[in-house]
mmCIF file of C-alpha atoms and ligand atoms in Angstrom:
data_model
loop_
_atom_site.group_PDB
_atom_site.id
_atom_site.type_symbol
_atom_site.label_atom_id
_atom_site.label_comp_id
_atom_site.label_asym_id
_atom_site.label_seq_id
_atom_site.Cartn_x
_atom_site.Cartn_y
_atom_site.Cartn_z
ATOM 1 C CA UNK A 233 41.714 29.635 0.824
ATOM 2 C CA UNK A 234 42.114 33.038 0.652
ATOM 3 C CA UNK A 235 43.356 33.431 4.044
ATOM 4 C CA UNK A 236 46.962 32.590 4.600
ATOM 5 C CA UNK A 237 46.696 31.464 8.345
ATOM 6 C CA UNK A 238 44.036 29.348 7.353
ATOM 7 C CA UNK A 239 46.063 27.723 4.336
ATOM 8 C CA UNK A 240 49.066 27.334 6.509
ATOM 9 C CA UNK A 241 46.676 25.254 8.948
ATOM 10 C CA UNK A 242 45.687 22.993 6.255
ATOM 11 C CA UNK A 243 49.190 22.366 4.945
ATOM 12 C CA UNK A 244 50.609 21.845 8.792
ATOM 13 C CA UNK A 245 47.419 18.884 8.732
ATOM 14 C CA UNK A 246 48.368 17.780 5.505
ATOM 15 C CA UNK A 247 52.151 17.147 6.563
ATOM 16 C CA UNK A 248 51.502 15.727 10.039
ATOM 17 C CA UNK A 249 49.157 12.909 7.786
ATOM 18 C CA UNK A 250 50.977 12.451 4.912
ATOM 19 C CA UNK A 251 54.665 14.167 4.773
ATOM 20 C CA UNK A 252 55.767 16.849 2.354
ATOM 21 C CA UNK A 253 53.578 17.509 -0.025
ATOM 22 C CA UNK A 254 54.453 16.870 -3.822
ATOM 23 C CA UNK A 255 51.447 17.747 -5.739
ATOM 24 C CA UNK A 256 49.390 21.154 -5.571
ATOM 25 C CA UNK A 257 46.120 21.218 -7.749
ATOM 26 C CA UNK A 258 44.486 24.876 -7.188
ATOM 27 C CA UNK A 259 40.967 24.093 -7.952
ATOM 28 C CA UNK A 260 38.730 26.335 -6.350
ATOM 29 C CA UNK A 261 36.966 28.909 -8.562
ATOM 30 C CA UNK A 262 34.271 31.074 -9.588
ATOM 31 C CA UNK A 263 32.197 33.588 -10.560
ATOM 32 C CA UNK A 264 29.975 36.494 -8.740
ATOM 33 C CA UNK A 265 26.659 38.388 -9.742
ATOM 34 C CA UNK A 266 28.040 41.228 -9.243
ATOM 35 C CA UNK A 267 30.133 41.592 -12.393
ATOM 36 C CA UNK A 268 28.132 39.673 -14.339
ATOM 37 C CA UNK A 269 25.751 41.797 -16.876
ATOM 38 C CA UNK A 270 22.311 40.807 -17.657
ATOM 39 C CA UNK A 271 22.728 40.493 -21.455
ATOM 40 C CA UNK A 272 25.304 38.761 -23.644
ATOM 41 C CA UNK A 273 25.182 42.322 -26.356
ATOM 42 C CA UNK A 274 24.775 46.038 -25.000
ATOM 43 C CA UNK A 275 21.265 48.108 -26.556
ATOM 44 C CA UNK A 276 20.940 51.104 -26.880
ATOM 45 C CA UNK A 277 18.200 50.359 -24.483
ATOM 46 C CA UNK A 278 19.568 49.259 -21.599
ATOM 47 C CA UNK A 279 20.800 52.971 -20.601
ATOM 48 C CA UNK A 280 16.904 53.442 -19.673
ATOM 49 C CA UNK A 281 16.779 50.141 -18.158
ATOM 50 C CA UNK A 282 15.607 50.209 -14.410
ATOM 51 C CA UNK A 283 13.965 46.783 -13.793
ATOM 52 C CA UNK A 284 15.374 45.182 -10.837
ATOM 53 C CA UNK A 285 18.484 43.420 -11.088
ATOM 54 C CA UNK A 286 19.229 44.009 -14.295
ATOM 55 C CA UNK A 287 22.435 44.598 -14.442
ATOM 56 C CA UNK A 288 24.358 46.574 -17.451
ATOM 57 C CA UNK A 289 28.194 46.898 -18.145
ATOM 58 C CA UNK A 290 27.755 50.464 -16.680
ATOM 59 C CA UNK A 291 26.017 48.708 -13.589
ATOM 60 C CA UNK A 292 29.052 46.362 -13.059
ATOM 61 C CA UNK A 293 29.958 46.631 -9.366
ATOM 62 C CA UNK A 294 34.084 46.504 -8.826
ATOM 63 C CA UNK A 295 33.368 44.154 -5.242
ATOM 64 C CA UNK A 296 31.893 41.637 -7.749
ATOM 65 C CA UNK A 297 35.306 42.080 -10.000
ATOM 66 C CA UNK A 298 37.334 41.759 -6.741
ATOM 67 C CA UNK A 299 35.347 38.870 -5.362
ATOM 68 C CA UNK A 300 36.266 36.885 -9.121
ATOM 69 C CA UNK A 301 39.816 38.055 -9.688
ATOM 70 C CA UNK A 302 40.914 37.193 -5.839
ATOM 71 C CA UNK A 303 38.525 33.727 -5.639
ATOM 72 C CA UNK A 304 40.364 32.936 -9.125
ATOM 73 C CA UNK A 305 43.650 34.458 -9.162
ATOM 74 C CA UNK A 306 44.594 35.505 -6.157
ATOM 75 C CA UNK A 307 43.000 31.907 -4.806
ATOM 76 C CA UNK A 308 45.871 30.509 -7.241
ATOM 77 C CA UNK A 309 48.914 32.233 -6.175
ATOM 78 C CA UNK A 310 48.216 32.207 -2.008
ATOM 79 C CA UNK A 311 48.125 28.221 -1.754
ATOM 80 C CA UNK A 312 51.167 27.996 -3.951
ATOM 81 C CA UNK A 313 53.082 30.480 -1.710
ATOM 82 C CA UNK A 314 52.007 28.489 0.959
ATOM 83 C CA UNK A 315 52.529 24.354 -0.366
ATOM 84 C CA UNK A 316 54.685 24.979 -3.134
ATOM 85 C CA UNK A 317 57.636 25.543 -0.069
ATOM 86 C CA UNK A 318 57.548 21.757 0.464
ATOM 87 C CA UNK A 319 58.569 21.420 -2.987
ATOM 88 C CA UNK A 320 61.438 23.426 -3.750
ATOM 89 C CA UNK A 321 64.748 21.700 -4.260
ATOM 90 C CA UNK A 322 62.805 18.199 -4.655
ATOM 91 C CA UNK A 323 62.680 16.092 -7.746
ATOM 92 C CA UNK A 324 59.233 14.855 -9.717
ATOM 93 C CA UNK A 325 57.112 17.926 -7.604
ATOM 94 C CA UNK A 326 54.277 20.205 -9.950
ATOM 95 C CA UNK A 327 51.141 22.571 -9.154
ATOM 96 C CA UNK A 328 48.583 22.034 -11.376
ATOM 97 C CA UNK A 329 46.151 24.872 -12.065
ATOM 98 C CA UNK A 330 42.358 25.227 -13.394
ATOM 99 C CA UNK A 331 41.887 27.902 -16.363
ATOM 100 C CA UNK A 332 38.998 27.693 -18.341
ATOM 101 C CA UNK A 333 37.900 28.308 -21.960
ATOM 102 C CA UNK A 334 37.257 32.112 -21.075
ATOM 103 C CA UNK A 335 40.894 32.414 -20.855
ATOM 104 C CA UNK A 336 41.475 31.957 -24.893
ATOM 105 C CA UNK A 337 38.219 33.880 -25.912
ATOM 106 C CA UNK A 338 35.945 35.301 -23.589
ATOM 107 C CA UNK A 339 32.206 34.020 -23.191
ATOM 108 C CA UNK A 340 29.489 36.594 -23.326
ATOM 109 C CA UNK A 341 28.297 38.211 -19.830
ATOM 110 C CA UNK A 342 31.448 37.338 -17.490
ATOM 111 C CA UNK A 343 33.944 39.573 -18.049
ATOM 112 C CA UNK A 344 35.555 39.266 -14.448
ATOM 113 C CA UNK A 345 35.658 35.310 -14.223
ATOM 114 C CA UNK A 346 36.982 35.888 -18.332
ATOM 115 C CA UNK A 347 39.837 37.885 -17.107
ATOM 116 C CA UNK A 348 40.639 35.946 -13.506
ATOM 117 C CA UNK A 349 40.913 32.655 -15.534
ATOM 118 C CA UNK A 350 42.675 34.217 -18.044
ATOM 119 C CA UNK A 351 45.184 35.835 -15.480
ATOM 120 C CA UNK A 352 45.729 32.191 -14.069
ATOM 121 C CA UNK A 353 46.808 31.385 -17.828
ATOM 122 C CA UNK A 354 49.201 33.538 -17.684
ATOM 123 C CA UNK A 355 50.598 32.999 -14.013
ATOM 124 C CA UNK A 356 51.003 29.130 -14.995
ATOM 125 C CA UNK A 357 53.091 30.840 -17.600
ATOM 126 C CA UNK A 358 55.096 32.721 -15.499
ATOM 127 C CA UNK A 359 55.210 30.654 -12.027
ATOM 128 C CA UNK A 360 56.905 27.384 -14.611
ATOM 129 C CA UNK A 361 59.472 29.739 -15.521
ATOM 130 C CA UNK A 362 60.320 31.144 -12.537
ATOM 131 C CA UNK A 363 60.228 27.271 -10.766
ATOM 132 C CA UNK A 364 61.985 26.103 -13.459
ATOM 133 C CA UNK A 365 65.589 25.926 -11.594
ATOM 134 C CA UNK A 366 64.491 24.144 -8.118
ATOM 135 C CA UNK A 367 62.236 21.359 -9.662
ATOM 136 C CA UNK A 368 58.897 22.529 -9.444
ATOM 137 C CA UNK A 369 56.637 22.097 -12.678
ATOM 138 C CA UNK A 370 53.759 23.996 -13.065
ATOM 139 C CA UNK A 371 51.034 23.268 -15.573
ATOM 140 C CA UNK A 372 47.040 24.046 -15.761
ATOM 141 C CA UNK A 373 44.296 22.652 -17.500
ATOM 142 C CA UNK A 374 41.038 24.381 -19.374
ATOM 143 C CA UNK A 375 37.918 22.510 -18.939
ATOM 144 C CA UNK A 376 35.126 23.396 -21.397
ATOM 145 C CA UNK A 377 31.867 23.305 -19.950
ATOM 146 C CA UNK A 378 30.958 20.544 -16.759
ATOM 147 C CA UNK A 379 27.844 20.797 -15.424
ATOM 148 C CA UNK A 380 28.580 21.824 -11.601
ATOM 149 C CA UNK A 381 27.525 23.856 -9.029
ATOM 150 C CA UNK A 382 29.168 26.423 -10.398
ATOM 151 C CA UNK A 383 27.064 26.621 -13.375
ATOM 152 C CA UNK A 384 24.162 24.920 -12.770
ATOM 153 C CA UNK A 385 21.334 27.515 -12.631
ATOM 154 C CA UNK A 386 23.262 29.406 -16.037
ATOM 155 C CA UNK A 387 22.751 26.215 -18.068
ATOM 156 C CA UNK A 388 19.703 24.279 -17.212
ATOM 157 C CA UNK A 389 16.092 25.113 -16.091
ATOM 158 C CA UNK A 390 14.708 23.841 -12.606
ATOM 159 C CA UNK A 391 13.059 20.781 -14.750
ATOM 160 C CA UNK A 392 16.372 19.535 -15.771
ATOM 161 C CA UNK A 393 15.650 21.509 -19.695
ATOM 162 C CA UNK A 394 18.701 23.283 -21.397
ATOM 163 C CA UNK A 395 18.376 27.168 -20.966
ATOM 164 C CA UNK A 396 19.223 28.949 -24.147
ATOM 165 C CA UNK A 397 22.613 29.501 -22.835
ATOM 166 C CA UNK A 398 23.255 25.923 -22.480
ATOM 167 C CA UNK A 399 21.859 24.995 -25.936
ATOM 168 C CA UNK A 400 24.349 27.428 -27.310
ATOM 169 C CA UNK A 401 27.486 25.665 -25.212
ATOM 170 C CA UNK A 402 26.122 22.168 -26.202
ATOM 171 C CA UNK A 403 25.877 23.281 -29.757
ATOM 172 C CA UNK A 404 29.382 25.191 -29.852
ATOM 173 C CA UNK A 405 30.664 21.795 -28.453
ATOM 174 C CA UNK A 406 31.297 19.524 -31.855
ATOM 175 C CA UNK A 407 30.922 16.096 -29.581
ATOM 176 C CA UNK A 408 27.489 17.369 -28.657
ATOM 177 C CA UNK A 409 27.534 17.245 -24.381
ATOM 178 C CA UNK A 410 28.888 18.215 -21.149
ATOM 179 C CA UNK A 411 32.725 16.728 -20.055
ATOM 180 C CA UNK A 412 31.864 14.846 -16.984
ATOM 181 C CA UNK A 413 34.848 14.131 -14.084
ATOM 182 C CA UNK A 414 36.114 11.279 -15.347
ATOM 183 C CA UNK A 415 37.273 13.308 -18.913
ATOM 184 C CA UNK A 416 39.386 15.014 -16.397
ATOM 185 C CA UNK A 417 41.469 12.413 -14.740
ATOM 186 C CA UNK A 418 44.012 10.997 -17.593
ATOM 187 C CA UNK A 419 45.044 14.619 -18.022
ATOM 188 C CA UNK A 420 45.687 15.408 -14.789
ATOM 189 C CA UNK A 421 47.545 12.203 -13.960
ATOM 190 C CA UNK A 422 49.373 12.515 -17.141
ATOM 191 C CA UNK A 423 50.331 16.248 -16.101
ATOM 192 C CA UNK A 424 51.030 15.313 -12.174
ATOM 193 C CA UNK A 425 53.240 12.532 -12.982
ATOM 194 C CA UNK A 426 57.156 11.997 -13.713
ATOM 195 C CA UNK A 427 55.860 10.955 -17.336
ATOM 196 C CA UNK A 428 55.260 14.679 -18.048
ATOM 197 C CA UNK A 429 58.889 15.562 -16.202
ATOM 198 C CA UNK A 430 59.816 18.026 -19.408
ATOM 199 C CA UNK A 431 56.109 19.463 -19.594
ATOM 200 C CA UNK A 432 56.191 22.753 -17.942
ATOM 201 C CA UNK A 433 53.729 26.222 -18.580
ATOM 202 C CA UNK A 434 50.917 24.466 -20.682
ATOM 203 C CA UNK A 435 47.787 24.951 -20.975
ATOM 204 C CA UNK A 436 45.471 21.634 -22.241
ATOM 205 C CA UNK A 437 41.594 22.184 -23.167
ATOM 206 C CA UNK A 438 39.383 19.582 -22.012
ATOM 207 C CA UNK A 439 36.408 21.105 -24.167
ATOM 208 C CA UNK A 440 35.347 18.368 -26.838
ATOM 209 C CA UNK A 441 36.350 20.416 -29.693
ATOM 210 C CA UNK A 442 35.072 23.672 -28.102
ATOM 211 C CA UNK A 443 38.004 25.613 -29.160
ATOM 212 C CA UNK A 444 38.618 24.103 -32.161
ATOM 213 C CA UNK A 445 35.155 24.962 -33.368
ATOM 214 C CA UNK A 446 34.312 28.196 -35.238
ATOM 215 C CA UNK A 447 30.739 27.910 -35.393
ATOM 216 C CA UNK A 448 30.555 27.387 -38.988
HETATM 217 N N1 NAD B 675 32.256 23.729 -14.366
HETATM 218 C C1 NAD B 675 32.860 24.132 -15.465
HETATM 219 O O1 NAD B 675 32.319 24.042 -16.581
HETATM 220 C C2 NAD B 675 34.240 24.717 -15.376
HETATM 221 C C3 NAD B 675 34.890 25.028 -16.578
HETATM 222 C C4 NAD B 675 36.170 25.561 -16.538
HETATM 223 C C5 NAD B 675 36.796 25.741 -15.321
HETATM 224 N N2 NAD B 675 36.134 25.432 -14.155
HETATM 225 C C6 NAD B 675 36.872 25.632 -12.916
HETATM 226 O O2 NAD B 675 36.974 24.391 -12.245
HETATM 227 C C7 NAD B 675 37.161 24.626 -10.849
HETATM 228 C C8 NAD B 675 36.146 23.815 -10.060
HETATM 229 O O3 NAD B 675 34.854 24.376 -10.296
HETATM 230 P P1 NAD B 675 33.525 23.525 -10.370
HETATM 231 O O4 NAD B 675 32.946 23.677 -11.732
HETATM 232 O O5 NAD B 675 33.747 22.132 -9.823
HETATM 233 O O6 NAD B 675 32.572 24.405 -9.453
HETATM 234 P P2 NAD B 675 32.086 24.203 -7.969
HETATM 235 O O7 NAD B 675 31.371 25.464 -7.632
HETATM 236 O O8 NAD B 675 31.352 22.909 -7.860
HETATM 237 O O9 NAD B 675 33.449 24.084 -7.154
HETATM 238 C C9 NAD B 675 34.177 25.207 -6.736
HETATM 239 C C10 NAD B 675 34.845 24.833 -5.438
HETATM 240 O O10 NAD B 675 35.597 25.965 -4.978
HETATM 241 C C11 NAD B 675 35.432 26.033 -3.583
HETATM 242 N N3 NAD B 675 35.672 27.388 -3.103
HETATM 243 C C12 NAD B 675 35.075 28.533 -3.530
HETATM 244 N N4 NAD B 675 35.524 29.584 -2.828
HETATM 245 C C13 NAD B 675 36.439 29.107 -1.946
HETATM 246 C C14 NAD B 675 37.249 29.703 -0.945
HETATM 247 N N5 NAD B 675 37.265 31.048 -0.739
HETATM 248 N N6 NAD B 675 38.036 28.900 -0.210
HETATM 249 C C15 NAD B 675 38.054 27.566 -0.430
HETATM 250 N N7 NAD B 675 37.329 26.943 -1.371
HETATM 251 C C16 NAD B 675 36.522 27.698 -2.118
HETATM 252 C C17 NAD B 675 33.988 25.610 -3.342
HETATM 253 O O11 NAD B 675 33.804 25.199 -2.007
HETATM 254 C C18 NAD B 675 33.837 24.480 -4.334
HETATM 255 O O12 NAD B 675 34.227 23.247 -3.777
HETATM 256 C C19 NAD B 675 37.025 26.149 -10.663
HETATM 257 O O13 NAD B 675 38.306 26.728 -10.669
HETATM 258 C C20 NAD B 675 36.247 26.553 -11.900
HETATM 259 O O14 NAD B 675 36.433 27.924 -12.174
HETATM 260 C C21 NAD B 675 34.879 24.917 -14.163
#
């Protein structure tokens, strides 16, 4: 995906199948260790702090950064160079991409995937206005929190429990639980489909309330 040669490939397979294509969704995405610190607050403390792994803002390591912003950001823009061509000059055509919650405020820990997500906020921004004149719309959606691969290990113990992290997400989330797939499909039909033809450079949470919430 982050290989150009590779995404060109895939999109020469994808029109010998199925013609041009018409609909882009950029969804892969993610996080690394490596610029991820240990704890949510910074002590005093942890400038003495040599146990293993432990990992401190000062500690963040810049291939860990790179890793997120080009796997988020970067893994945004390259398959739109390459697909989006299909699409210029057509009618009813849009790239939908995947932001996240840590794009309007970040979460504690994950400053890199923060700013990559929040980055692809901003290009869905930019790309729909610069598309805007050959019929290309380009929208994104923020999920709140899914349980996936992706997050798996950060939210729930190997007996299936809630680590403290998750407890906190499921309690910032007023309807109480984790979206699941199928609270993603009406938006991204609705946002992939001629019905949405004037609906260009948004950005709709899928969060139950997250964002809404203050806390208190
Ligand atoms: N899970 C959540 O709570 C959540 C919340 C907000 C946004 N998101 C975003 O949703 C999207 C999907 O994530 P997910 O939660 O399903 O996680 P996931 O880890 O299950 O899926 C990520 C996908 O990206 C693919 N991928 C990673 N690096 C790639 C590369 N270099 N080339 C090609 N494919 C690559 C993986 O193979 C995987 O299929 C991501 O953009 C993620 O950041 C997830």
């Amino acid at each position: 995906m982050l290989e150009k040669a590779s995404l060109e490939k895939a999109k020469t397979e994808v029109n010998n199948a199925y013609g041009k294509c018409d609909i882009l969704i950029n969804g892969a995405g993610g996080n690394h260790p490596l610029g991820t610190t240990s704890n949510p607050f910074f002590q005093l403390e942890d400038l003495e702090n040599t146990t293993e792994g432990f990992k401190s803002f000062f500690d963040l390591d810049p291939k860990g950064i790179e890793f997120t912003f080009n796997l988020n950001f970067l893994g945004t823009l390259l398959p739109t160079q390459v697909f989006a061509k299909d699409m210029v000059g057509r009618n009813g055509c849009s790239v939908l991409n995947i932001s996240s919650m840590n794009a309007y405020t970040p979460l504690t820990k994950i400053p890199a995937y923060s700013g990559a997500k929040a980055a692809v906020s901003n290009f869905t921004q930019w790309l729909a206005v610069h598309f805007s004149k050959v019929g290309i719309r380009v929208n994104a959606i923020a999920p709140g929190f899914f349980l996936t691969d992706q997050n798996r290990a950060l939210l729930t113990n190997p007996d299936g429990s809630a680590t403290q992290r998750g407890e906190q997400i499921i309690g910032q989330t007023p309807m109480g639980r984790y979206g699941t797939p199928q609270d993603l499909v009406s938006t991204v039909n609705w946002l992939c489909d001629d019905g949405a033809a004037f609906i260009t450079g948004i950005v709709v949470p899928i969060d139950g309330g997250f964002s809404a919430y203050s806390g208190v």
